[in-house]
Short mmCIF file of C-alpha atoms and ligand atoms in Angstrom, two decimals:
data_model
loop_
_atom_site.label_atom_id
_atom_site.label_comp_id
_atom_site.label_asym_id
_atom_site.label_seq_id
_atom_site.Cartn_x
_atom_site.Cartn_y
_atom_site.Cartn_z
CA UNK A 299 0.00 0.00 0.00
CA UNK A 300 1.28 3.17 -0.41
CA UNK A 301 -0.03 6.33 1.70
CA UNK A 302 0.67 9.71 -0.34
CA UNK A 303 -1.59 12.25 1.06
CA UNK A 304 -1.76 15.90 2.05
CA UNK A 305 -3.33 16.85 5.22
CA UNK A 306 -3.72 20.49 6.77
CA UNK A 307 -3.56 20.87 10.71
CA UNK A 308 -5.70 24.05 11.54
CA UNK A 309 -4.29 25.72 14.14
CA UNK A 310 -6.07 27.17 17.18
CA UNK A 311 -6.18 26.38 20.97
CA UNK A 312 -8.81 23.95 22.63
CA UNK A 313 -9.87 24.02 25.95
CA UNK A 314 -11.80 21.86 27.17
CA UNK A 315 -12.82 22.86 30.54
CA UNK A 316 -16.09 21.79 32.10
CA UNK A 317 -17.60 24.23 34.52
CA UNK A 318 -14.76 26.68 34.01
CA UNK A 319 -15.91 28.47 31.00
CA UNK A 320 -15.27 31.77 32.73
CA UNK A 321 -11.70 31.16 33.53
CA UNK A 322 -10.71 29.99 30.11
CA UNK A 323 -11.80 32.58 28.54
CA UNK A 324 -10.42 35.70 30.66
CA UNK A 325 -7.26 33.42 29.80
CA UNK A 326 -7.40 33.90 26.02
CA UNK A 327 -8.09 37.40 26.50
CA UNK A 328 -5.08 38.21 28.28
CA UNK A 329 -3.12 35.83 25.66
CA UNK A 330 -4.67 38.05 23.04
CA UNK A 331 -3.93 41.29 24.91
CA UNK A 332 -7.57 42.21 24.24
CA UNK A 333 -9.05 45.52 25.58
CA UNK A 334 -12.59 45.54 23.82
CA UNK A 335 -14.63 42.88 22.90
CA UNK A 336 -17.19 42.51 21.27
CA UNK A 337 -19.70 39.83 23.20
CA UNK A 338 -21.88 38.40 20.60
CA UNK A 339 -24.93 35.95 21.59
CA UNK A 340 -28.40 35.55 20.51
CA UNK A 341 -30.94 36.97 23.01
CA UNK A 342 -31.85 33.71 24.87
CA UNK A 343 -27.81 33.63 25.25
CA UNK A 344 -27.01 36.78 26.41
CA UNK A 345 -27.28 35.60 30.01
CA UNK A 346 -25.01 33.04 29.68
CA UNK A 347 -22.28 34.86 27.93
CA UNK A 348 -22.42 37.90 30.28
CA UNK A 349 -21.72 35.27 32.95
CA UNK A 350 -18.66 33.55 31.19
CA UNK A 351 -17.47 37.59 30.02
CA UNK A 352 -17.84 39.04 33.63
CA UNK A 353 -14.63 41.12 34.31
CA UNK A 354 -13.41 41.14 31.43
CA UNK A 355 -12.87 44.16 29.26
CA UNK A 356 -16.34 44.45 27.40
CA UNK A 357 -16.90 47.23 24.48
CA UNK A 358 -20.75 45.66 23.67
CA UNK A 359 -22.78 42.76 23.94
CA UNK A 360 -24.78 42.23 20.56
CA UNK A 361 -27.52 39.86 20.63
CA UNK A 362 -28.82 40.17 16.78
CA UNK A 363 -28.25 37.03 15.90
CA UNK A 364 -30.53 35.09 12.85
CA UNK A 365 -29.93 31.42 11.69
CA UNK A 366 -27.47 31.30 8.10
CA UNK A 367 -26.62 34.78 8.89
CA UNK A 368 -28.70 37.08 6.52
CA UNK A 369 -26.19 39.41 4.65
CA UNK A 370 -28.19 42.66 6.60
CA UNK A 371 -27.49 40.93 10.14
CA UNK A 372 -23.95 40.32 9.41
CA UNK A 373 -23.60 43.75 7.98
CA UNK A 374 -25.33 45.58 10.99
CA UNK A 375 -22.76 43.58 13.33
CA UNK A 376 -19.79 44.47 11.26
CA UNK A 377 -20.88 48.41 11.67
CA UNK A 378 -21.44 47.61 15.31
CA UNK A 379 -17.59 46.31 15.74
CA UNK A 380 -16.35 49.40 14.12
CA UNK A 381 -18.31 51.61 16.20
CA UNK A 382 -17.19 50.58 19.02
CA UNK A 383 -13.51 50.15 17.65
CA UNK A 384 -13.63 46.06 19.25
CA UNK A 385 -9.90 44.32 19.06
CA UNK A 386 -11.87 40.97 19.76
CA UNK A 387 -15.25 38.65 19.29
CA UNK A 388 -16.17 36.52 21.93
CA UNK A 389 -18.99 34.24 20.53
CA UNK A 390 -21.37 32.74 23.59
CA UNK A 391 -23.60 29.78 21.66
CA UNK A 392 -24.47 27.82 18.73
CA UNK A 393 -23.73 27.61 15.41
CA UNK A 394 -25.90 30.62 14.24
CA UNK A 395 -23.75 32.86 16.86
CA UNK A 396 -20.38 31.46 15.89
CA UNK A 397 -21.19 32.11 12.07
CA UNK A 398 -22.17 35.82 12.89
CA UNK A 399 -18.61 36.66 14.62
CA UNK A 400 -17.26 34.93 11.38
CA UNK A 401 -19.03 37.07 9.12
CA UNK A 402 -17.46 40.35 11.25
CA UNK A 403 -14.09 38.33 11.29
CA UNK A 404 -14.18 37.98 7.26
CA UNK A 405 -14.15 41.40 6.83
CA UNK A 406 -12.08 42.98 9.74
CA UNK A 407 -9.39 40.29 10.34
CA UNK A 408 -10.85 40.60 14.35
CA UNK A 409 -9.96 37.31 15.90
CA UNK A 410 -12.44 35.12 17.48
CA UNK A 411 -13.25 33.10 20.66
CA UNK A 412 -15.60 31.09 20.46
CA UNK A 413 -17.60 29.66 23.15
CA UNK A 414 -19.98 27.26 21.62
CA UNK A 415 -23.38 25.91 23.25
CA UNK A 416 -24.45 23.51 20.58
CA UNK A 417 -23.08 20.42 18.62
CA UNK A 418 -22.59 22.22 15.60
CA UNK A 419 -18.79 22.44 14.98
CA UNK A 420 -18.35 25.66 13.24
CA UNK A 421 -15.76 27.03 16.12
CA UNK A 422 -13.59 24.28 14.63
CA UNK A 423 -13.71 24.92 10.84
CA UNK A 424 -12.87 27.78 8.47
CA UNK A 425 -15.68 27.87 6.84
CA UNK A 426 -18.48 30.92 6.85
CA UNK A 427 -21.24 30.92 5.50
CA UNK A 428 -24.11 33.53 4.46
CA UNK A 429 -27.37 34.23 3.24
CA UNK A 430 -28.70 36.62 0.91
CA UNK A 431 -32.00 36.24 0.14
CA UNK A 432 -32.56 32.20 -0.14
CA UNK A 433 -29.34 31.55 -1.70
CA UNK A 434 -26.48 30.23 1.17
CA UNK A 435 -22.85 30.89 -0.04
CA UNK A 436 -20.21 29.31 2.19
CA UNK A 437 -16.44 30.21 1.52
CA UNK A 438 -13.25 29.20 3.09
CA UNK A 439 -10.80 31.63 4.71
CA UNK A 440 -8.00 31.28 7.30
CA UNK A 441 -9.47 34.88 9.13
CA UNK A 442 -12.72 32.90 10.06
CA UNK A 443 -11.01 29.89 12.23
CA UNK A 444 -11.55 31.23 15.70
CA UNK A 445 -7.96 31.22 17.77
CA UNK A 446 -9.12 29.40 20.27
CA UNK A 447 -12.71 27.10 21.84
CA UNK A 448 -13.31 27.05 24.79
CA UNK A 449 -15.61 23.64 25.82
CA UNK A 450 -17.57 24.20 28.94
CA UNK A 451 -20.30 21.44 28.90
CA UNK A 452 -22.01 22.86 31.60
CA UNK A 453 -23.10 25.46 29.30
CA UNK A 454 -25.21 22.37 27.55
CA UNK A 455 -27.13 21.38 30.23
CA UNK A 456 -29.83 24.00 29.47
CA UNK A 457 -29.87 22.87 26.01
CA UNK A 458 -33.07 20.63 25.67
CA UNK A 459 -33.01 17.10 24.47
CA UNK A 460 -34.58 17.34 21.08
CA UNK A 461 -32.19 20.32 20.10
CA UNK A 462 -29.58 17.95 21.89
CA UNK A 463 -30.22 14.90 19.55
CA UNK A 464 -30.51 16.84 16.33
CA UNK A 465 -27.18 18.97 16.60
CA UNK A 466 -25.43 15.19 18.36
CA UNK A 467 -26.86 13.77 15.01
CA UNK A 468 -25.48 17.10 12.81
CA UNK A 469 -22.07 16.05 14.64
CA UNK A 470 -22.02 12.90 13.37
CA UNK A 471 -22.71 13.96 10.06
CA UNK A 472 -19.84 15.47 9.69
CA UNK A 473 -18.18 12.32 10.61
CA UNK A 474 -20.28 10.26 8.22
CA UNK A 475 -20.08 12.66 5.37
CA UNK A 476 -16.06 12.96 6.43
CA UNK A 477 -15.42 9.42 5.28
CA UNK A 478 -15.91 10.32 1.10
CA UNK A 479 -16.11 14.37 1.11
CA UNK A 480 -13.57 15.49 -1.48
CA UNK A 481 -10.59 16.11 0.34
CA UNK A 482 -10.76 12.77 2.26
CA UNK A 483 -8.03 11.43 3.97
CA UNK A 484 -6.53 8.63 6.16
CA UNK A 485 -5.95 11.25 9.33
CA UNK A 486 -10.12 12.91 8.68
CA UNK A 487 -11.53 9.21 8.68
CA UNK A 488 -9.65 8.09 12.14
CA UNK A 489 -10.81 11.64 13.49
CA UNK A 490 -14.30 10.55 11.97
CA UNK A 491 -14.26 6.89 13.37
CA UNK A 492 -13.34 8.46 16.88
CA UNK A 493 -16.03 11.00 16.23
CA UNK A 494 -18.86 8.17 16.02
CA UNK A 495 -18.00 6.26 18.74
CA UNK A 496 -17.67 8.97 21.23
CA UNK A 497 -21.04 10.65 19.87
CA UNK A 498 -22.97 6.93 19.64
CA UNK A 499 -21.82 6.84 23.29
CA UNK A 500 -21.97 9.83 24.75
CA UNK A 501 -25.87 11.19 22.87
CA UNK A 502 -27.65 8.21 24.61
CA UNK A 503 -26.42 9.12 28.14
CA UNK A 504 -28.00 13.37 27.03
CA UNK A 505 -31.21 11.71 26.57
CA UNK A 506 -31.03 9.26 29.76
CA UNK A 507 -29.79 11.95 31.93
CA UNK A 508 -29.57 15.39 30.40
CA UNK A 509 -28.58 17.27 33.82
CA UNK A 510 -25.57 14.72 33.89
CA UNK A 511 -22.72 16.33 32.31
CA UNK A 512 -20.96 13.24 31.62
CA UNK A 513 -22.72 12.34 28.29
CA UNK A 514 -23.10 16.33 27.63
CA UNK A 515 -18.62 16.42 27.58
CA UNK A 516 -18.36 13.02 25.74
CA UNK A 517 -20.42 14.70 22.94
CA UNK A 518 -18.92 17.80 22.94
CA UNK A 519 -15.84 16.08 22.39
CA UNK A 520 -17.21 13.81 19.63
CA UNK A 521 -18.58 17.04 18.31
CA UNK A 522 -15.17 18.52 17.56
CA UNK A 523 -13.34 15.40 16.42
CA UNK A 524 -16.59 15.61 13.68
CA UNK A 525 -15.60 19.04 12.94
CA UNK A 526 -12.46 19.35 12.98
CA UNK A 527 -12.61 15.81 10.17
CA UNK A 528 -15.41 18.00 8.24
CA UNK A 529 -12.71 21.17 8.05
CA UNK A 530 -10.85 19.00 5.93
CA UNK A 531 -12.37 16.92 4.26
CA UNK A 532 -14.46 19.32 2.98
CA UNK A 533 -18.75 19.08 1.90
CA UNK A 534 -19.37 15.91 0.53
CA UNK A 535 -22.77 14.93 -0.34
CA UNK A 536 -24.57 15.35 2.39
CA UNK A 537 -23.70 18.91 3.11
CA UNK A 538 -24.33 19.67 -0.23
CA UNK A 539 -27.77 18.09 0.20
CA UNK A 540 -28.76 19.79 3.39
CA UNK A 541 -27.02 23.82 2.48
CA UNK A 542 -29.35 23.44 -0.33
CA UNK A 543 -32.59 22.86 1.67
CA UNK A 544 -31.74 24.84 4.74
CA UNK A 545 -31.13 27.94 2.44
CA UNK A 546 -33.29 27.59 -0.47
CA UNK A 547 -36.02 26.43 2.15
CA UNK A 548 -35.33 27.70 5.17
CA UNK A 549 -35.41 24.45 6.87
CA UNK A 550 -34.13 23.83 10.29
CA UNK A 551 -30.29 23.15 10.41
CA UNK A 552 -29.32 20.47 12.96
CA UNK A 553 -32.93 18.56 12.10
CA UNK A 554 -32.40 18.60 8.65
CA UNK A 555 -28.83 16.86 8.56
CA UNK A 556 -30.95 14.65 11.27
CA UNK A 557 -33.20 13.34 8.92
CA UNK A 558 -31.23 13.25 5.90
CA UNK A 559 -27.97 11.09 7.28
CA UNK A 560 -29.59 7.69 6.93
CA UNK A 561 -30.87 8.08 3.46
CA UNK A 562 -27.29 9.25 2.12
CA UNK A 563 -25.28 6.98 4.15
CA UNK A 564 -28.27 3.83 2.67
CA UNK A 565 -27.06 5.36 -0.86
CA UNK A 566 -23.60 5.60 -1.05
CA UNK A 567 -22.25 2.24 1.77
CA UNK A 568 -22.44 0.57 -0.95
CA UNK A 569 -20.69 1.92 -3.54
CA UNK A 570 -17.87 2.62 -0.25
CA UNK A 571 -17.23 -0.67 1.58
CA UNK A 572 -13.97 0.62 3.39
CA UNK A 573 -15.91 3.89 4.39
CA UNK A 574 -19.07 1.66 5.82
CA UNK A 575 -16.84 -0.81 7.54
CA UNK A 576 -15.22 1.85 9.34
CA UNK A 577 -18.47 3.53 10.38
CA UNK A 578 -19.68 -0.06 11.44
CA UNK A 579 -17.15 -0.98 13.53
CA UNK A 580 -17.28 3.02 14.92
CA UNK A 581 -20.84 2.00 16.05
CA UNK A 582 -20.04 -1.98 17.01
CA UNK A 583 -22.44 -2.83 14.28
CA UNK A 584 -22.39 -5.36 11.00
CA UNK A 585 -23.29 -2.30 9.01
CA UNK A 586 -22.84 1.74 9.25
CA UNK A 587 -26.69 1.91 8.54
CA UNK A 588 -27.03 -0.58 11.28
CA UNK A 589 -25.41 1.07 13.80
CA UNK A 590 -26.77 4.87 12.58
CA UNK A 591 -30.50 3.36 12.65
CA UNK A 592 -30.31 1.89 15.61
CA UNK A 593 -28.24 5.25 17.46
CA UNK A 594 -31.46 7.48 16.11
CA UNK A 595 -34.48 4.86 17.36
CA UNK A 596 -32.55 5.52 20.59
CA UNK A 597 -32.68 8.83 20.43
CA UNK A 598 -36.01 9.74 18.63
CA UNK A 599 -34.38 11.04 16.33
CA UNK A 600 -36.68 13.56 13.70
CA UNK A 601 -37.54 11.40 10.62
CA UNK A 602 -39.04 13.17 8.03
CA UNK A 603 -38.78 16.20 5.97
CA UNK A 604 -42.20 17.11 5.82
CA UNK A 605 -42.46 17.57 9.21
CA UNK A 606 -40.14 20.17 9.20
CA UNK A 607 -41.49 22.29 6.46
CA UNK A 608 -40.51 20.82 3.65
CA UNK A 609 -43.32 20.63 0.97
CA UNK A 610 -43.62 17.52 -1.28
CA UNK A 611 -43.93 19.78 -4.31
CA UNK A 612 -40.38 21.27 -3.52
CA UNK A 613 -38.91 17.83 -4.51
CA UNK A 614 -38.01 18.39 -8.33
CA UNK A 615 -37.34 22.10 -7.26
CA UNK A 616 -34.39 20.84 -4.78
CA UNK A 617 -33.12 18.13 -7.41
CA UNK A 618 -32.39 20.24 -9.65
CA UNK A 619 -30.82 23.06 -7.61
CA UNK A 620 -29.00 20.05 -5.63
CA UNK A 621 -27.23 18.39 -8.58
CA UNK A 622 -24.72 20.65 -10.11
CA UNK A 623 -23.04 20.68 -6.26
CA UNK A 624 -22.86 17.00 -6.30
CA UNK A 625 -18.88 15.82 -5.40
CA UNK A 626 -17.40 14.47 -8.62
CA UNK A 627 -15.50 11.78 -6.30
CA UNK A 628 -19.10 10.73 -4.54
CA UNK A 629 -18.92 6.85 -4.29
CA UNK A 630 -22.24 6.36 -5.68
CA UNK A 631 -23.14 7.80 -9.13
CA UNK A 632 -25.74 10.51 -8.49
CA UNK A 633 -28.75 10.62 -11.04
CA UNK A 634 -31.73 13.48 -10.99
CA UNK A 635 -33.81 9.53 -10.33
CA UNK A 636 -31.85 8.78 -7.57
CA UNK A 637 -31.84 12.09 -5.86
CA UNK A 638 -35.51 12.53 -6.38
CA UNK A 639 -35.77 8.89 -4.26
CA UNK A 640 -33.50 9.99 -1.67
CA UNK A 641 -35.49 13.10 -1.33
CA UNK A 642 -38.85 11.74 -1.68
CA UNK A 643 -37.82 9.02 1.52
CA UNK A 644 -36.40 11.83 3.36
CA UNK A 645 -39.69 14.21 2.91
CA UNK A 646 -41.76 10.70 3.44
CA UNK A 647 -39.48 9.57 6.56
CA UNK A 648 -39.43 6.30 5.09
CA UNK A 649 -37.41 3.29 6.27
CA UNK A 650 -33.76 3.97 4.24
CA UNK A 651 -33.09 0.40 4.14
P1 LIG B 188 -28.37 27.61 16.31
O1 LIG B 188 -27.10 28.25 16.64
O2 LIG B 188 -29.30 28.36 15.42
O3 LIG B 188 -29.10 27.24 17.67
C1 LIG B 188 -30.38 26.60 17.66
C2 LIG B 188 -31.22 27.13 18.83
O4 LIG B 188 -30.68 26.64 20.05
C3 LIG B 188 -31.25 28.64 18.95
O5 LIG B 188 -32.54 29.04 19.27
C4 LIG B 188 -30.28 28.91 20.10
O6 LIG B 188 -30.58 30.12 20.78
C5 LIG B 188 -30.52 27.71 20.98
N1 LIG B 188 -29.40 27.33 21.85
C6 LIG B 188 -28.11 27.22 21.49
N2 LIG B 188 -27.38 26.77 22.53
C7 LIG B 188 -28.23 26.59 23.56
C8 LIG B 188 -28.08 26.12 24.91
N3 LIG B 188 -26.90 25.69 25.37
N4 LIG B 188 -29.17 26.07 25.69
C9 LIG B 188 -30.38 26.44 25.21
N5 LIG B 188 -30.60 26.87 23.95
C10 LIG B 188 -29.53 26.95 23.14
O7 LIG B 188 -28.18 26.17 15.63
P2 LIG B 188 -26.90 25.27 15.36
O8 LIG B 188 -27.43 24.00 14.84
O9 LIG B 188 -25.98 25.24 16.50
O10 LIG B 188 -26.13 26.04 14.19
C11 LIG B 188 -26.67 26.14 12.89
C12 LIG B 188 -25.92 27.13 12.04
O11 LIG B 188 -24.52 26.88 12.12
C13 LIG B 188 -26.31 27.05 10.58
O12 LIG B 188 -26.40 28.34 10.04
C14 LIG B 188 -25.15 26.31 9.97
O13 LIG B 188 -24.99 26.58 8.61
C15 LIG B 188 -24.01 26.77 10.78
N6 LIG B 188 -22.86 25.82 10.80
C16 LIG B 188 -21.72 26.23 10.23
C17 LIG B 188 -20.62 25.39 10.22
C18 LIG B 188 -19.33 25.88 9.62
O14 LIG B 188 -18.35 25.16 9.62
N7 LIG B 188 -19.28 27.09 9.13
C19 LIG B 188 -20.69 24.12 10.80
C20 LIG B 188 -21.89 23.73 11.39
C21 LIG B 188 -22.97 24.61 11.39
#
């Protein structure tokens, strides 16, 4: 066998520090030398972050925060860091909040730390993303990778169990969709094999027991070996799949990547034997749709499309805007037929198998 392969290590500092969310951040602001930050959270987590930011050298806290970052909202924030003349974003929750600091980062080099209170992943990746009317462009840039996470689990707790579930299950998309994306390698599938089996592990023990942090840190964890696999590997099907219905739809994020895992992973395992036979074995399971099926009956997982406002009659609408994004190096051969199916299931909920 020979291994030839190019892999790029993103660089930023990871804390993980349960309870102590506080602490590690007044400790990247000092590293940074920061004397005005800019504190931005959505308005059900302003409370939180004005905890965790207490002391420290605050310019504003700015709570106008919309999901897939409209181009107005980012532009409003990016006025409100000049304004104040910030030297630093401190982003307090989930992905929505992350991607707004990015979107002020993009355009004024400010760096970030982020504090995240979902699943999501984005603190880990260089990726932003926006939204101008119903069309989501994402782009890559090195000014968008926050300098440092800080993990604080605690700061889950208050995150209910539904939400829970569908951002655990957007985590482990990333990890699925990890294992073929385009830029694929050998280190992004072991980060992606860890990824499941911390995240099939740790999401069961949210739902047992979701005041017990214990299951809220092993996801978290899981949560950034996903991400931090996704930054690299790049979008492969799935993400293309899901940035087209959560933008041209405005469809939930986390439940939509819920609902559509199965149904991708059902079409391409079989066209990518070493790719399901590392997800299997990730989830102690004879199959990766096995082991993914049997992680989401355990969880409840959302099942269908249509249930999140998505409209039978979009179908041939999101084929045809899906396709031309399809990865060349996808292990199955995409057709408009076999999208439409893979759609239609999703929007149904049906059994992927
Ligand atoms: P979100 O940030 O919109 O949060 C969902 C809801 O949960 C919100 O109402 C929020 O206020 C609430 N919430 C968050 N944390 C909470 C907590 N601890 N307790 C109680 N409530 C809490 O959703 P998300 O799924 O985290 O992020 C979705 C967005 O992130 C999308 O726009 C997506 O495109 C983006 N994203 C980007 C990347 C990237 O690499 N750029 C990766 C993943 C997601």
């Amino acid at each position: 066998m020979t291994l030839r392969f190019e892999h790029e290590t993103l660089g930023q500092r990871v804390r993980f520090a349960s309870g102590s969310a506080r602490e590690a951040v007044a400790a990247e602001v000092e590293l940074l030398g920061a004397t005005r930050a800019m504190v931005i959270a959505s308005r059900s987590e302003t409370g939180q972050a004005e905890r965790i930011t207490a002391g420290l050298p605050v310019a504003l806290v700015h709570d106008d925060v919309v999901m897939h970052v409209p181009v107005p909202v980012a532009e409003r924030a990016r006025a409100a860091a000049a304004e104040h003349d910030v030297d630093l974003l401190i982003s307090v929750g989930g992905g929505s909040t992350t991607g707004l600091a990015k979107a002020v980062a993009l355009t004024t080099g400010l760096p970030i730390v982020a504090v995240p209170t979902t699943y999501a992943g984005s603190e880990a990746t260089n990726v932003w993303g926006l939204t101008e009317g119903a069309k989501k462009t994402t782009g890559v840039d090195a000014r968008v990778l926050p300098r440092a996470i800080v993990y604080d689990a605690s700061l889950m707790l208050t995150l209910p169990v539904g939400l829970s579930v569908a951002s655990g299950l957007n985590a482990l998309a990333h990890c699925v969709d990890s294992m073929w994306a385009p830029r694929t390698d050998p280190i992004d599938a072991a980060l992606a094999g860890e990824g499941i089996r911390t995240l099939a592990a740790g999401l069961p023990r949210v739902v047992d027991d979701p005041s017990g942090l214990e299951g809220r840190e092993e996801a978290l964890y899981g949560a950034y070996l996903a991400a931090v696999a996704f930054a690299s590997a790049g979008s492969g099907l799935h993400h293309k799949i899901c940035h087209v219905l959560g933008g041209r739809y405005d469809l939930p994020h986390a439940p939509t990547h819920a609902v559509v895992l199965p149904h991708v992973l059902a079409l391409n395992a079989p066209a990518a034997p070493e790719a399901d036979e590392r997800i299997a074995r990730a989830f102690g399971t004879e199959t990766g749709l096995e082991g993914l099926e049997a992680l989401r009956a355990r969880l409840d997982a959302p099942r269908a499309l249509r249930d999140l406002g998505f409209e039978e009659d979009q179908i041939p609408d999101a084929v045809e805007a899906i396709l031309p994004s399809v990865p060349e190096s996808n292990p199955a051969r995409v057709t408009p037929e076999s999208l439409e199916r893979l759609l239609r299931g999703a929007w149904e909920g049906a059994d992927p198998r």
